[in-house]
Coordinates of C-alpha atoms in Angstrom, one line a residue:
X1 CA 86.3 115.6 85.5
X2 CA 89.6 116.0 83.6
X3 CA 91.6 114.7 86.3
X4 CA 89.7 111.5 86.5
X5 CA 89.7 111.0 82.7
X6 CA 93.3 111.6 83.0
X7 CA 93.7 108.6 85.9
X8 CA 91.6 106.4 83.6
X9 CA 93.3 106.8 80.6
X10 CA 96.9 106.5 82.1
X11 CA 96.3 103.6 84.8
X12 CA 93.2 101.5 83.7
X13 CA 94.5 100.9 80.3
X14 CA 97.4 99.7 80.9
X15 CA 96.1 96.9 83.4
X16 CA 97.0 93.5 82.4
X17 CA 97.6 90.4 84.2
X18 CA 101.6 89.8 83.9
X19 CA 103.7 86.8 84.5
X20 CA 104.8 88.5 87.4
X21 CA 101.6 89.2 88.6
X22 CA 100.6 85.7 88.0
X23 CA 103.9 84.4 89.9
X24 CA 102.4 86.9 93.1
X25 CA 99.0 85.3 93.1
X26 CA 100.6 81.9 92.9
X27 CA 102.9 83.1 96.3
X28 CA 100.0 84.7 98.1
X29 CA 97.8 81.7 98.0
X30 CA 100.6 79.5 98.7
X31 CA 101.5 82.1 101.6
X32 CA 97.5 81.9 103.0
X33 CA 97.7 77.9 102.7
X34 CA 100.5 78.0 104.9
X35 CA 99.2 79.8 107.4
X36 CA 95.9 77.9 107.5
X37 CA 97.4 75.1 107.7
X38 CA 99.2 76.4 110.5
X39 CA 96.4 77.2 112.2
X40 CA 94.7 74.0 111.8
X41 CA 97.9 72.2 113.0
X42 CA 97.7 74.1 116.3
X43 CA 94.1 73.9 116.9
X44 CA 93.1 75.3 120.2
X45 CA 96.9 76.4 120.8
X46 CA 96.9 78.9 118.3
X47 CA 96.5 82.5 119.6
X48 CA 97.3 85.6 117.5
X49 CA 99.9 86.8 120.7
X50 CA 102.3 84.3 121.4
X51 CA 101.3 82.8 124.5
X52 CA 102.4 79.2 126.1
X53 CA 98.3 78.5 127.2
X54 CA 97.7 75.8 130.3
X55 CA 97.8 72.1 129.4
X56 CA 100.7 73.5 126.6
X57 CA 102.2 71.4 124.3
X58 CA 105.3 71.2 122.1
X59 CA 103.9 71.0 117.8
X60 CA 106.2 69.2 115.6
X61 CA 104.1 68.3 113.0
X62 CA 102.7 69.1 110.0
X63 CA 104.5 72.3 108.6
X64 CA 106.4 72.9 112.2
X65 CA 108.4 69.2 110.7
X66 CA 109.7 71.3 108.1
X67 CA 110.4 74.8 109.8
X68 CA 110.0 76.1 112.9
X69 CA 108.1 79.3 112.2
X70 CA 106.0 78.0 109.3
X71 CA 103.1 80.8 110.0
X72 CA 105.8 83.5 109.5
X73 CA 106.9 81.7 106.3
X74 CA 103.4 81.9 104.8
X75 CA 103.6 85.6 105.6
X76 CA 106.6 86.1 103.6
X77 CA 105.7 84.3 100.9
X78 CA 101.7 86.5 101.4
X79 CA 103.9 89.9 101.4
X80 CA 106.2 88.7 98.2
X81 CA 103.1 88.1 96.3
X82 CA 100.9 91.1 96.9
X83 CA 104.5 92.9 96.6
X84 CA 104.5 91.5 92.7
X85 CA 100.5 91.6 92.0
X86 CA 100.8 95.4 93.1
X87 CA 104.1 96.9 92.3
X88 CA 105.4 95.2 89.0
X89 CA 104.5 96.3 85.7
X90 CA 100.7 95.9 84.5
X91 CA 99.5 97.2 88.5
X92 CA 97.3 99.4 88.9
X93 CA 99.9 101.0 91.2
X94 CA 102.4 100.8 89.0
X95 CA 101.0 102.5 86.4
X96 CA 98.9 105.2 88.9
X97 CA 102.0 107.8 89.2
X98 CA 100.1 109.5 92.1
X99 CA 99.3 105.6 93.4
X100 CA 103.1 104.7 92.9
X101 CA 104.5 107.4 94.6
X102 CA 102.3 107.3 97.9
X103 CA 102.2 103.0 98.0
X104 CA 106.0 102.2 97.1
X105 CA 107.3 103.7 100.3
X106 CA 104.5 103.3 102.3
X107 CA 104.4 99.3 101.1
X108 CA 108.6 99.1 101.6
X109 CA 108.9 100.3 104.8
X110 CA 105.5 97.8 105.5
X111 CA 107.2 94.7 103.8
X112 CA 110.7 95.7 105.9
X113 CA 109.3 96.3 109.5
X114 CA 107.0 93.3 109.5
X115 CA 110.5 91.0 108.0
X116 CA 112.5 92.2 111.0
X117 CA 109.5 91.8 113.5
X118 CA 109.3 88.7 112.6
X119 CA 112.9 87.7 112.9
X120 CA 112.7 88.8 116.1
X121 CA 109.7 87.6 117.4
X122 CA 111.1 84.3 115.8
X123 CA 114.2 84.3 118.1
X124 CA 112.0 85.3 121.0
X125 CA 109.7 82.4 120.7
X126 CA 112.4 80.0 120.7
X127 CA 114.0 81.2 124.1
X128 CA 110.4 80.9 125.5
X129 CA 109.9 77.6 124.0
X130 CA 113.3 76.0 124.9
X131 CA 112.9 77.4 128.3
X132 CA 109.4 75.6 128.3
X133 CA 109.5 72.6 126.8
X134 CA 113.7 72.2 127.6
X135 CA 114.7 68.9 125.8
X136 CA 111.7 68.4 123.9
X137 CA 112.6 71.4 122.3
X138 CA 116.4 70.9 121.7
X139 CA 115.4 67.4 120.2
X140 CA 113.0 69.2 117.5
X141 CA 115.4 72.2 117.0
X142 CA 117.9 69.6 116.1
X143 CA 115.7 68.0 113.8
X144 CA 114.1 71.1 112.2
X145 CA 117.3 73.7 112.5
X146 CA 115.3 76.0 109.9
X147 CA 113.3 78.8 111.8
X148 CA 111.2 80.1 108.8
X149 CA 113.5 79.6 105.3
X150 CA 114.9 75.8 104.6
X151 CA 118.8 76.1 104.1
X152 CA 118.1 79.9 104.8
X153 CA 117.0 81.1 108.2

């Protein structure tokens, strides 16, 4: 019974809804949006294993006009937000010292693992779209040259 009146009075009190915290709610709906509109703009094409389906086609609209990986860009943008709602100041994490200490690495090493598998599944979709699609996708890849991050990557 301590212990848990111990948690409660050094985590729950200090709870409070930060600028930061705010900022990460604002990035993981903007992340979710993305990716639903991602999903909407592909329609039947859309698989959760990239796949080139029968009856294929190249999308260059909606958000793939902008970047070329827009779905992985609403992931970043999910992770950076739950990153701040969680882990900054006024979190229940952040304030948990047992919570901190057990979801800080276990969330890092999450947030760094899925940025490099996306990089690379970013790369590897390209090869199997240019060797698909051919000039259709040079054309597009000249016209959107961002992968996921405008002036970025």
């Amino acid at each position: 019974m301590a212990e848990s009146t111990l948690l409660a009075s050094t985590c729950v009190e200090k709870l409070e809804l930060t600028p930061l915290a705010f900022l990460g709610c604002v990035l993981a709906g903007i992340g979710m949006y993305i990716r639903i509109s991602c999903y909407r703009t592909l329609g039947r094409l859309f698989t959760f294993e990239f796949a080139i389906l029968p009856n294929h086609k190249l999308i260059t609209s909606g958000p793939y006009a902008l970047v070329r990986h827009p779905s992985y860009t609403g992931a970043m943008f999910s992770l950076a937000g739950i990153t701040l709602v969680y882990g900054t100041q006024g979190s229940m994490m952040y304030h948990c010292p047992i919570g901190y200490k057990l979801w800080a690495p276990f969330w890092s090493a999450l947030v760094i693992v899925s940025c490099i598998m996306m990089g690379e599944r970013c790369l590897r979709e390209d090869r199997v779209l240019h060797a698909t699609f051919g000039r259709d996708w040079e054309e597009w890849s000249q016209r959107v040259r961002w992968r996921m991050i405008p002036w970025v990557f």
